[in-house]
Amino acid sequence: MRRLFLALLLASGAAHAAIDLIDDQGQAVHLAQPAKRIVSLAPHITEMLFAAGAGDRVVGAVQYSDYPEAAKKIARVGGYTSVDMEKVAALKPDLVIAWKSGNRDAHLGKLKALGIPVFINEPRRIDDVAKSIAQLGKLAGTEAAGDAAAQAFRKRHAALSAKYSARPPVRLFYEAWNRPLMTVNGEHLISDVIRLCGGENVFAKLPVLAPVVDTEAVLAAAPEAIVASGMGEERPEWLDDWRQWTRLSAVARGNLFFIPPGLIQRHTPRILDGAERLCGQLDEARARR
């Protein structure tokens, strides 16, 4: 009888170990047990896995997966748009976590054809970051750590929203890159950060998530502030190219700001660090009116 009870208990535990989640593409993902060998196909996914307490389960990652420091030691499987399928397969993952906007459908199709579960991640709102961390913790069997990190993120987000979201609006142009001149529309996560700080994205209504615009369109939009990110930790020189347009409000008032891309372009807990910087910058713009 005792052996039968133990067998039933173990069977019950195995059943509870199974995981079923709906990913950000609306697809059902089933794991018989928490993933122990995970391949991440985007830098922000790698960072969120560490935030969820699952960093030691990541066996492969794409280029630029550089945060936290331990992520730099993970085997590389190419870039997010140029995944090396052979390297991924050689790592024998029991789960691949992909980025809807960044990874190619052909790559994801091949992974699924190999029988590898693929979970699609695509945060579009700040709270989606918290949701993603909790989901990744569940997939990796680090649910307690993931839930705690998600809760801490939401608490900090709420505090920033209470402090800044109702402040007088500031019309803002976010310059993701200069050649071509790229920005984001209202559906992008960065626009949610702008809204959090009481800002208004001057190109929010464009239909493309990361549209290319021209100088004339920016001048016509007449932003009160311009915020650039660039590629690295240093303020890009091309941000000062706007100084030639002396009648532009953002230039006349000295509202040309910079935020490191790692703090605002990645869908990770550090997005709130970027939000704090942006909120402070928009307060500077308000003070210069």
PDB file of C-alpha atoms in Angstrom:
ATOM      1  CA  MET A   1       0.000   0.000   0.000  1.00  0.00           C
ATOM      2  CA  ARG A   2       2.816   2.399   0.918  1.00  0.00           C
ATOM      3  CA  ARG A   3       4.545   1.743  -2.420  1.00  0.00           C
ATOM      4  CA  LEU A   4       1.294   2.349  -4.275  1.00  0.00           C
ATOM      5  CA  PHE A   5       0.822   5.645  -2.429  1.00  0.00           C
ATOM      6  CA  LEU A   6       4.351   6.759  -3.306  1.00  0.00           C
ATOM      7  CA  ALA A   7       3.854   5.784  -6.935  1.00  0.00           C
ATOM      8  CA  LEU A   8       0.629   7.795  -7.099  1.00  0.00           C
ATOM      9  CA  LEU A   9       2.343  10.758  -5.425  1.00  0.00           C
ATOM     10  CA  LEU A  10       5.220  10.694  -7.909  1.00  0.00           C
ATOM     11  CA  ALA A  11       2.817  10.384 -10.831  1.00  0.00           C
ATOM     12  CA  SER A  12       0.870  13.356  -9.511  1.00  0.00           C
ATOM     13  CA  GLY A  13       4.081  15.389  -9.236  1.00  0.00           C
ATOM     14  CA  ALA A  14       5.077  14.516 -12.809  1.00  0.00           C
ATOM     15  CA  ALA A  15       1.678  15.597 -14.058  1.00  0.00           C
ATOM     16  CA  HIS A  16       1.961  18.922 -12.271  1.00  0.00           C
ATOM     17  CA  ALA A  17       5.395  19.436 -13.848  1.00  0.00           C
ATOM     18  CA  ALA A  18       3.842  19.758 -17.308  1.00  0.00           C
ATOM     19  CA  ILE A  19       3.611  23.348 -18.563  1.00  0.00           C
ATOM     20  CA  ASP A  20       1.083  24.804 -20.988  1.00  0.00           C
ATOM     21  CA  LEU A  21       1.291  28.467 -21.991  1.00  0.00           C
ATOM     22  CA  ILE A  22      -0.020  30.663 -24.794  1.00  0.00           C
ATOM     23  CA  ASP A  23       2.788  32.721 -26.321  1.00  0.00           C
ATOM     24  CA  ASP A  24       2.617  36.268 -27.708  1.00  0.00           C
ATOM     25  CA  GLN A  25       1.659  34.956 -31.142  1.00  0.00           C
ATOM     26  CA  GLY A  26      -1.356  33.173 -29.702  1.00  0.00           C
ATOM     27  CA  GLN A  27       0.180  29.721 -30.078  1.00  0.00           C
ATOM     28  CA  ALA A  28      -0.104  27.024 -27.416  1.00  0.00           C
ATOM     29  CA  VAL A  29       3.263  25.767 -26.156  1.00  0.00           C
ATOM     30  CA  HIS A  30       3.448  22.511 -24.199  1.00  0.00           C
ATOM     31  CA  LEU A  31       6.401  21.250 -22.166  1.00  0.00           C
ATOM     32  CA  ALA A  32       6.302  17.910 -20.418  1.00  0.00           C
ATOM     33  CA  GLN A  33       8.513  19.411 -17.725  1.00  0.00           C
ATOM     34  CA  PRO A  34      10.330  22.723 -17.080  1.00  0.00           C
ATOM     35  CA  ALA A  35      12.997  23.479 -19.680  1.00  0.00           C
ATOM     36  CA  LYS A  36      16.579  22.719 -18.676  1.00  0.00           C
ATOM     37  CA  ARG A  37      18.313  23.635 -21.947  1.00  0.00           C
ATOM     38  CA  ILE A  38      17.084  26.919 -23.386  1.00  0.00           C
ATOM     39  CA  VAL A  39      18.256  28.767 -26.487  1.00  0.00           C
ATOM     40  CA  SER A  40      17.454  32.486 -26.605  1.00  0.00           C
ATOM     41  CA  LEU A  41      17.100  34.158 -29.996  1.00  0.00           C
ATOM     42  CA  ALA A  42      17.157  37.795 -28.838  1.00  0.00           C
ATOM     43  CA  PRO A  43      19.320  39.790 -26.402  1.00  0.00           C
ATOM     44  CA  HIS A  44      16.307  41.017 -24.448  1.00  0.00           C
ATOM     45  CA  ILE A  45      15.086  37.436 -23.988  1.00  0.00           C
ATOM     46  CA  THR A  46      18.465  36.395 -22.609  1.00  0.00           C
ATOM     47  CA  GLU A  47      18.366  39.263 -20.127  1.00  0.00           C
ATOM     48  CA  MET A  48      14.817  38.433 -19.036  1.00  0.00           C
ATOM     49  CA  LEU A  49      15.728  34.783 -18.501  1.00  0.00           C
ATOM     50  CA  PHE A  50      18.421  35.897 -16.066  1.00  0.00           C
ATOM     51  CA  ALA A  51      15.922  38.230 -14.390  1.00  0.00           C
ATOM     52  CA  ALA A  52      13.576  35.248 -13.991  1.00  0.00           C
ATOM     53  CA  GLY A  53      16.281  33.236 -12.249  1.00  0.00           C
ATOM     54  CA  ALA A  54      16.846  30.966 -15.252  1.00  0.00           C
ATOM     55  CA  GLY A  55      20.226  32.184 -16.479  1.00  0.00           C
ATOM     56  CA  ASP A  56      21.917  28.885 -15.711  1.00  0.00           C
ATOM     57  CA  ARG A  57      19.497  27.109 -18.046  1.00  0.00           C
ATOM     58  CA  VAL A  58      20.433  29.185 -21.100  1.00  0.00           C
ATOM     59  CA  VAL A  59      22.799  27.092 -23.253  1.00  0.00           C
ATOM     60  CA  GLY A  60      22.718  29.265 -26.385  1.00  0.00           C
ATOM     61  CA  ALA A  61      22.102  32.909 -27.250  1.00  0.00           C
ATOM     62  CA  VAL A  62      22.452  35.308 -30.167  1.00  0.00           C
ATOM     63  CA  GLN A  63      25.009  38.091 -30.589  1.00  0.00           C
ATOM     64  CA  TYR A  64      24.721  41.173 -28.338  1.00  0.00           C
ATOM     65  CA  SER A  65      23.347  39.084 -25.464  1.00  0.00           C
ATOM     66  CA  ASP A  66      25.650  41.013 -23.151  1.00  0.00           C
ATOM     67  CA  TYR A  67      23.658  41.640 -19.977  1.00  0.00           C
ATOM     68  CA  PRO A  68      24.166  40.611 -17.259  1.00  0.00           C
ATOM     69  CA  GLU A  69      27.900  39.906 -17.410  1.00  0.00           C
ATOM     70  CA  ALA A  70      27.358  36.136 -17.194  1.00  0.00           C
ATOM     71  CA  ALA A  71      25.384  36.265 -20.463  1.00  0.00           C
ATOM     72  CA  LYS A  72      28.586  37.026 -22.377  1.00  0.00           C
ATOM     73  CA  LYS A  73      29.865  33.511 -21.640  1.00  0.00           C
ATOM     74  CA  ILE A  74      26.926  31.716 -23.275  1.00  0.00           C
ATOM     75  CA  ALA A  75      27.572  29.913 -26.582  1.00  0.00           C
ATOM     76  CA  ARG A  76      26.555  31.977 -29.616  1.00  0.00           C
ATOM     77  CA  VAL A  77      24.151  30.733 -32.272  1.00  0.00           C
ATOM     78  CA  GLY A  78      24.458  33.628 -34.724  1.00  0.00           C
ATOM     79  CA  GLY A  79      22.421  36.822 -34.779  1.00  0.00           C
ATOM     80  CA  TYR A  80      18.707  37.260 -34.241  1.00  0.00           C
ATOM     81  CA  THR A  81      18.162  37.671 -38.000  1.00  0.00           C
ATOM     82  CA  SER A  82      20.831  35.108 -38.968  1.00  0.00           C
ATOM     83  CA  VAL A  83      20.367  32.143 -36.638  1.00  0.00           C
ATOM     84  CA  ASP A  84      22.814  29.278 -37.187  1.00  0.00           C
ATOM     85  CA  MET A  85      20.426  26.344 -37.222  1.00  0.00           C
ATOM     86  CA  GLU A  86      23.164  23.728 -36.956  1.00  0.00           C
ATOM     87  CA  LYS A  87      24.540  25.328 -33.794  1.00  0.00           C
ATOM     88  CA  VAL A  88      21.081  25.493 -32.276  1.00  0.00           C
ATOM     89  CA  ALA A  89      20.396  21.820 -33.039  1.00  0.00           C
ATOM     90  CA  ALA A  90      23.823  20.782 -31.691  1.00  0.00           C
ATOM     91  CA  LEU A  91      22.953  22.306 -28.308  1.00  0.00           C
ATOM     92  CA  LYS A  92      19.960  19.942 -28.045  1.00  0.00           C
ATOM     93  CA  PRO A  93      17.602  22.499 -26.522  1.00  0.00           C
ATOM     94  CA  ASP A  94      14.309  21.473 -24.985  1.00  0.00           C
ATOM     95  CA  LEU A  95      12.996  25.010 -25.577  1.00  0.00           C
ATOM     96  CA  VAL A  96      13.770  27.906 -27.927  1.00  0.00           C
ATOM     97  CA  ILE A  97      12.469  31.353 -27.026  1.00  0.00           C
ATOM     98  CA  ALA A  98      12.142  33.628 -30.043  1.00  0.00           C
ATOM     99  CA  TRP A  99      11.338  37.264 -30.824  1.00  0.00           C
ATOM    100  CA  LYS A 100       8.402  37.832 -33.171  1.00  0.00           C
ATOM    101  CA  SER A 101       9.669  41.144 -34.596  1.00  0.00           C
ATOM    102  CA  GLY A 102      13.310  40.145 -34.881  1.00  0.00           C
ATOM    103  CA  ASN A 103      13.556  36.474 -35.875  1.00  0.00           C
ATOM    104  CA  ARG A 104      12.745  35.097 -39.302  1.00  0.00           C
ATOM    105  CA  ASP A 105       9.693  32.894 -39.715  1.00  0.00           C
ATOM    106  CA  ALA A 106      11.733  30.474 -41.839  1.00  0.00           C
ATOM    107  CA  HIS A 107      14.137  29.835 -38.960  1.00  0.00           C
ATOM    108  CA  LEU A 108      11.321  29.298 -36.493  1.00  0.00           C
ATOM    109  CA  GLY A 109       9.573  26.954 -38.891  1.00  0.00           C
ATOM    110  CA  LYS A 110      12.707  24.812 -39.183  1.00  0.00           C
ATOM    111  CA  LEU A 111      13.033  24.594 -35.405  1.00  0.00           C
ATOM    112  CA  LYS A 112       9.442  23.464 -35.045  1.00  0.00           C
ATOM    113  CA  ALA A 113       9.982  20.912 -37.818  1.00  0.00           C
ATOM    114  CA  LEU A 114      12.805  19.461 -35.695  1.00  0.00           C
ATOM    115  CA  GLY A 115      10.330  18.976 -32.876  1.00  0.00           C
ATOM    116  CA  ILE A 116      11.805  21.733 -30.693  1.00  0.00           C
ATOM    117  CA  PRO A 117       9.184  23.726 -28.764  1.00  0.00           C
ATOM    118  CA  VAL A 118       9.318  27.420 -29.712  1.00  0.00           C
ATOM    119  CA  PHE A 119       7.860  30.117 -27.468  1.00  0.00           C
ATOM    120  CA  ILE A 120       7.358  33.523 -29.144  1.00  0.00           C
ATOM    121  CA  ASN A 121       7.940  36.658 -27.084  1.00  0.00           C
ATOM    122  CA  GLU A 122       6.827  40.153 -28.156  1.00  0.00           C
ATOM    123  CA  PRO A 123       6.350  42.765 -25.394  1.00  0.00           C
ATOM    124  CA  ARG A 124       4.498  45.848 -26.644  1.00  0.00           C
ATOM    125  CA  ARG A 125       3.644  47.515 -23.333  1.00  0.00           C
ATOM    126  CA  ILE A 126       5.685  48.096 -20.213  1.00  0.00           C
ATOM    127  CA  ASP A 127       3.605  45.638 -18.189  1.00  0.00           C
ATOM    128  CA  ASP A 128       4.261  43.013 -20.874  1.00  0.00           C
ATOM    129  CA  VAL A 129       7.851  42.920 -19.593  1.00  0.00           C
ATOM    130  CA  ALA A 130       6.607  41.814 -16.183  1.00  0.00           C
ATOM    131  CA  LYS A 131       4.284  39.268 -17.787  1.00  0.00           C
ATOM    132  CA  SER A 132       7.163  37.918 -19.908  1.00  0.00           C
ATOM    133  CA  ILE A 133       9.479  37.507 -16.916  1.00  0.00           C
ATOM    134  CA  ALA A 134       6.807  35.544 -15.062  1.00  0.00           C
ATOM    135  CA  GLN A 135       6.165  33.364 -18.132  1.00  0.00           C
ATOM    136  CA  LEU A 136       9.860  32.626 -18.632  1.00  0.00           C
ATOM    137  CA  GLY A 137      10.178  31.682 -14.979  1.00  0.00           C
ATOM    138  CA  LYS A 138       7.312  29.241 -15.378  1.00  0.00           C
ATOM    139  CA  LEU A 139       8.813  27.718 -18.532  1.00  0.00           C
ATOM    140  CA  ALA A 140      12.175  27.240 -16.821  1.00  0.00           C
ATOM    141  CA  GLY A 141      10.862  25.973 -13.511  1.00  0.00           C
ATOM    142  CA  THR A 142      11.992  29.114 -11.652  1.00  0.00           C
ATOM    143  CA  GLU A 143       8.473  30.375 -11.123  1.00  0.00           C
ATOM    144  CA  ALA A 144       9.047  31.827  -7.652  1.00  0.00           C
ATOM    145  CA  ALA A 145      11.982  33.945  -8.831  1.00  0.00           C
ATOM    146  CA  GLY A 146      10.149  35.015 -11.979  1.00  0.00           C
ATOM    147  CA  ASP A 147       7.019  36.022 -10.093  1.00  0.00           C
ATOM    148  CA  ALA A 148       9.049  37.982  -7.524  1.00  0.00           C
ATOM    149  CA  ALA A 149      10.931  39.853 -10.257  1.00  0.00           C
ATOM    150  CA  ALA A 150       7.679  40.596 -12.098  1.00  0.00           C
ATOM    151  CA  GLN A 151       6.055  41.899  -8.916  1.00  0.00           C
ATOM    152  CA  ALA A 152       9.015  44.182  -8.157  1.00  0.00           C
ATOM    153  CA  PHE A 153       8.928  45.495 -11.740  1.00  0.00           C
ATOM    154  CA  ARG A 154       5.205  46.266 -11.549  1.00  0.00           C
ATOM    155  CA  LYS A 155       5.620  48.076  -8.226  1.00  0.00           C
ATOM    156  CA  ARG A 156       8.346  50.309  -9.659  1.00  0.00           C
ATOM    157  CA  HIS A 157       6.336  50.901 -12.826  1.00  0.00           C
ATOM    158  CA  ALA A 158       3.310  51.971 -10.803  1.00  0.00           C
ATOM    159  CA  ALA A 159       5.402  54.429  -8.789  1.00  0.00           C
ATOM    160  CA  LEU A 160       6.801  56.047 -11.937  1.00  0.00           C
ATOM    161  CA  SER A 161       3.342  56.246 -13.495  1.00  0.00           C
ATOM    162  CA  ALA A 162       1.891  57.911 -10.407  1.00  0.00           C
ATOM    163  CA  LYS A 163       4.687  60.474 -10.415  1.00  0.00           C
ATOM    164  CA  TYR A 164       4.936  61.402 -14.098  1.00  0.00           C
ATOM    165  CA  SER A 165       2.074  60.261 -16.347  1.00  0.00           C
ATOM    166  CA  ALA A 166      -0.284  63.156 -15.556  1.00  0.00           C
ATOM    167  CA  ARG A 167       2.294  65.929 -16.064  1.00  0.00           C
ATOM    168  CA  PRO A 168       1.817  68.468 -18.880  1.00  0.00           C
ATOM    169  CA  PRO A 169       2.448  66.758 -22.235  1.00  0.00           C
ATOM    170  CA  VAL A 170       5.693  67.199 -24.167  1.00  0.00           C
ATOM    171  CA  ARG A 171       5.688  66.516 -27.912  1.00  0.00           C
ATOM    172  CA  LEU A 172       8.662  64.275 -28.591  1.00  0.00           C
ATOM    173  CA  PHE A 173      10.498  62.807 -31.561  1.00  0.00           C
ATOM    174  CA  TYR A 174      12.335  59.595 -30.739  1.00  0.00           C
ATOM    175  CA  GLU A 175      15.299  59.085 -33.084  1.00  0.00           C
ATOM    176  CA  ALA A 176      16.304  55.444 -33.090  1.00  0.00           C
ATOM    177  CA  TRP A 177      18.822  55.915 -35.888  1.00  0.00           C
ATOM    178  CA  ASN A 178      19.927  58.662 -38.271  1.00  0.00           C
ATOM    179  CA  ARG A 179      20.644  56.957 -41.630  1.00  0.00           C
ATOM    180  CA  PRO A 180      18.005  56.075 -42.439  1.00  0.00           C
ATOM    181  CA  LEU A 181      16.110  58.343 -40.074  1.00  0.00           C
ATOM    182  CA  MET A 182      14.105  55.879 -37.983  1.00  0.00           C
ATOM    183  CA  THR A 183      11.579  56.249 -35.197  1.00  0.00           C
ATOM    184  CA  VAL A 184       8.764  54.227 -33.570  1.00  0.00           C
ATOM    185  CA  ASN A 185       4.983  54.368 -33.796  1.00  0.00           C
ATOM    186  CA  GLY A 186       2.439  54.294 -31.000  1.00  0.00           C
ATOM    187  CA  GLU A 187       2.376  50.497 -30.791  1.00  0.00           C
ATOM    188  CA  HIS A 188       6.054  50.206 -29.887  1.00  0.00           C
ATOM    189  CA  LEU A 189       7.179  49.618 -26.309  1.00  0.00           C
ATOM    190  CA  ILE A 190       9.201  52.858 -26.435  1.00  0.00           C
ATOM    191  CA  SER A 191       5.974  54.787 -27.054  1.00  0.00           C
ATOM    192  CA  ASP A 192       4.564  53.301 -23.865  1.00  0.00           C
ATOM    193  CA  VAL A 193       7.613  54.647 -22.030  1.00  0.00           C
ATOM    194  CA  ILE A 194       6.998  58.058 -23.626  1.00  0.00           C
ATOM    195  CA  ARG A 195       3.373  57.980 -22.423  1.00  0.00           C
ATOM    196  CA  LEU A 196       4.492  56.947 -18.939  1.00  0.00           C
ATOM    197  CA  CYS A 197       6.533  60.158 -18.723  1.00  0.00           C
ATOM    198  CA  GLY A 198       3.729  62.379 -19.964  1.00  0.00           C
ATOM    199  CA  GLY A 199       5.184  62.644 -23.452  1.00  0.00           C
ATOM    200  CA  GLU A 200       3.501  62.502 -26.864  1.00  0.00           C
ATOM    201  CA  ASN A 201       5.159  60.617 -29.706  1.00  0.00           C
ATOM    202  CA  VAL A 202       4.795  62.886 -32.748  1.00  0.00           C
ATOM    203  CA  PHE A 203       4.786  59.839 -35.052  1.00  0.00           C
ATOM    204  CA  ALA A 204       2.479  57.638 -32.958  1.00  0.00           C
ATOM    205  CA  LYS A 205      -0.127  57.339 -35.727  1.00  0.00           C
ATOM    206  CA  LEU A 206       2.165  55.891 -38.385  1.00  0.00           C
ATOM    207  CA  PRO A 207       1.148  52.320 -39.341  1.00  0.00           C
ATOM    208  CA  VAL A 208       4.629  50.742 -39.236  1.00  0.00           C
ATOM    209  CA  LEU A 209       6.137  49.711 -35.891  1.00  0.00           C
ATOM    210  CA  ALA A 210       9.595  51.170 -36.667  1.00  0.00           C
ATOM    211  CA  PRO A 211       9.040  53.572 -39.586  1.00  0.00           C
ATOM    212  CA  VAL A 212      11.561  55.504 -41.654  1.00  0.00           C
ATOM    213  CA  VAL A 213      10.762  59.230 -41.809  1.00  0.00           C
ATOM    214  CA  ASP A 214      12.473  62.242 -43.354  1.00  0.00           C
ATOM    215  CA  THR A 215      13.787  65.522 -41.968  1.00  0.00           C
ATOM    216  CA  GLU A 216      10.894  67.469 -43.456  1.00  0.00           C
ATOM    217  CA  ALA A 217       8.395  65.322 -41.572  1.00  0.00           C
ATOM    218  CA  VAL A 218      10.212  65.936 -38.290  1.00  0.00           C
ATOM    219  CA  LEU A 219      10.326  69.683 -38.898  1.00  0.00           C
ATOM    220  CA  ALA A 220       6.623  69.684 -39.747  1.00  0.00           C
ATOM    221  CA  ALA A 221       5.825  67.769 -36.548  1.00  0.00           C
ATOM    222  CA  ALA A 222       7.639  70.495 -34.548  1.00  0.00           C
ATOM    223  CA  PRO A 223       8.687  68.386 -31.538  1.00  0.00           C
ATOM    224  CA  GLU A 224       9.489  70.142 -28.282  1.00  0.00           C
ATOM    225  CA  ALA A 225      12.134  67.511 -27.520  1.00  0.00           C
ATOM    226  CA  ILE A 226      14.248  65.065 -29.511  1.00  0.00           C
ATOM    227  CA  VAL A 227      15.513  61.909 -27.806  1.00  0.00           C
ATOM    228  CA  ALA A 228      18.117  59.704 -29.505  1.00  0.00           C
ATOM    229  CA  SER A 229      19.583  56.339 -28.599  1.00  0.00           C
ATOM    230  CA  GLY A 230      22.120  55.175 -31.193  1.00  0.00           C
ATOM    231  CA  MET A 231      24.223  52.034 -30.757  1.00  0.00           C
ATOM    232  CA  GLY A 232      26.423  52.401 -27.689  1.00  0.00           C
ATOM    233  CA  GLU A 233      26.780  54.049 -24.317  1.00  0.00           C
ATOM    234  CA  GLU A 234      27.993  57.343 -25.775  1.00  0.00           C
ATOM    235  CA  ARG A 235      25.799  60.157 -27.032  1.00  0.00           C
ATOM    236  CA  PRO A 236      25.727  59.919 -30.863  1.00  0.00           C
ATOM    237  CA  GLU A 237      27.351  62.824 -32.675  1.00  0.00           C
ATOM    238  CA  TRP A 238      24.532  62.903 -35.198  1.00  0.00           C
ATOM    239  CA  LEU A 239      22.080  64.091 -32.554  1.00  0.00           C
ATOM    240  CA  ASP A 240      23.681  67.529 -32.923  1.00  0.00           C
ATOM    241  CA  ASP A 241      22.855  67.591 -36.639  1.00  0.00           C
ATOM    242  CA  TRP A 242      19.505  69.042 -35.585  1.00  0.00           C
ATOM    243  CA  ARG A 243      21.183  72.226 -34.340  1.00  0.00           C
ATOM    244  CA  GLN A 244      21.140  73.653 -37.855  1.00  0.00           C
ATOM    245  CA  TRP A 245      17.353  73.944 -37.573  1.00  0.00           C
ATOM    246  CA  THR A 246      17.409  76.828 -35.099  1.00  0.00           C
ATOM    247  CA  ARG A 247      13.664  77.526 -35.306  1.00  0.00           C
ATOM    248  CA  LEU A 248      12.809  74.006 -34.185  1.00  0.00           C
ATOM    249  CA  SER A 249      11.493  74.188 -30.630  1.00  0.00           C
ATOM    250  CA  ALA A 250      13.617  71.243 -29.475  1.00  0.00           C
ATOM    251  CA  VAL A 251      16.749  73.016 -30.703  1.00  0.00           C
ATOM    252  CA  ALA A 252      15.860  76.527 -29.572  1.00  0.00           C
ATOM    253  CA  ARG A 253      15.247  75.314 -26.024  1.00  0.00           C
ATOM    254  CA  GLY A 254      18.195  72.907 -25.853  1.00  0.00           C
ATOM    255  CA  ASN A 255      16.051  69.800 -25.614  1.00  0.00           C
ATOM    256  CA  LEU A 256      18.278  67.324 -27.467  1.00  0.00           C
ATOM    257  CA  PHE A 257      18.539  64.312 -25.183  1.00  0.00           C
ATOM    258  CA  PHE A 258      20.248  60.915 -25.204  1.00  0.00           C
ATOM    259  CA  ILE A 259      19.381  57.595 -23.556  1.00  0.00           C
ATOM    260  CA  PRO A 260      21.651  54.534 -23.974  1.00  0.00           C
ATOM    261  CA  PRO A 261      19.869  51.980 -26.174  1.00  0.00           C
ATOM    262  CA  GLY A 262      20.286  49.216 -23.597  1.00  0.00           C
ATOM    263  CA  LEU A 263      17.998  51.170 -21.286  1.00  0.00           C
ATOM    264  CA  ILE A 264      15.175  51.941 -23.688  1.00  0.00           C
ATOM    265  CA  GLN A 265      15.391  49.695 -26.749  1.00  0.00           C
ATOM    266  CA  ARG A 266      15.464  46.370 -24.914  1.00  0.00           C
ATOM    267  CA  HIS A 267      12.303  44.819 -23.534  1.00  0.00           C
ATOM    268  CA  THR A 268      13.829  44.109 -20.105  1.00  0.00           C
ATOM    269  CA  PRO A 269      13.612  45.312 -16.481  1.00  0.00           C
ATOM    270  CA  ARG A 270      16.137  48.019 -17.383  1.00  0.00           C
ATOM    271  CA  ILE A 271      13.427  49.706 -19.473  1.00  0.00           C
ATOM    272  CA  LEU A 272      12.403  51.403 -16.224  1.00  0.00           C
ATOM    273  CA  ASP A 273      15.932  52.804 -15.846  1.00  0.00           C
ATOM    274  CA  GLY A 274      15.462  54.306 -19.300  1.00  0.00           C
ATOM    275  CA  ALA A 275      12.015  55.556 -18.296  1.00  0.00           C
ATOM    276  CA  GLU A 276      13.447  57.351 -15.265  1.00  0.00           C
ATOM    277  CA  ARG A 277      15.964  59.116 -17.493  1.00  0.00           C
ATOM    278  CA  LEU A 278      13.340  60.067 -20.039  1.00  0.00           C
ATOM    279  CA  CYS A 279      10.934  61.348 -17.395  1.00  0.00           C
ATOM    280  CA  GLY A 280      13.691  63.528 -15.970  1.00  0.00           C
ATOM    281  CA  GLN A 281      14.541  64.853 -19.427  1.00  0.00           C
ATOM    282  CA  LEU A 282      10.936  65.758 -20.145  1.00  0.00           C
ATOM    283  CA  ASP A 283      10.795  67.578 -16.833  1.00  0.00           C
ATOM    284  CA  GLU A 284      13.818  69.592 -18.037  1.00  0.00           C
ATOM    285  CA  ALA A 285      11.905  70.412 -21.218  1.00  0.00           C
ATOM    286  CA  ARG A 286       8.907  71.580 -19.206  1.00  0.00           C
ATOM    287  CA  ALA A 287      11.132  73.805 -17.075  1.00  0.00           C
ATOM    288  CA  ARG A 288      12.528  75.494 -20.198  1.00  0.00           C
ATOM    289  CA  ARG A 289       9.162  76.662 -21.498  1.00  0.00           C
TER     290      ARG A 289
END
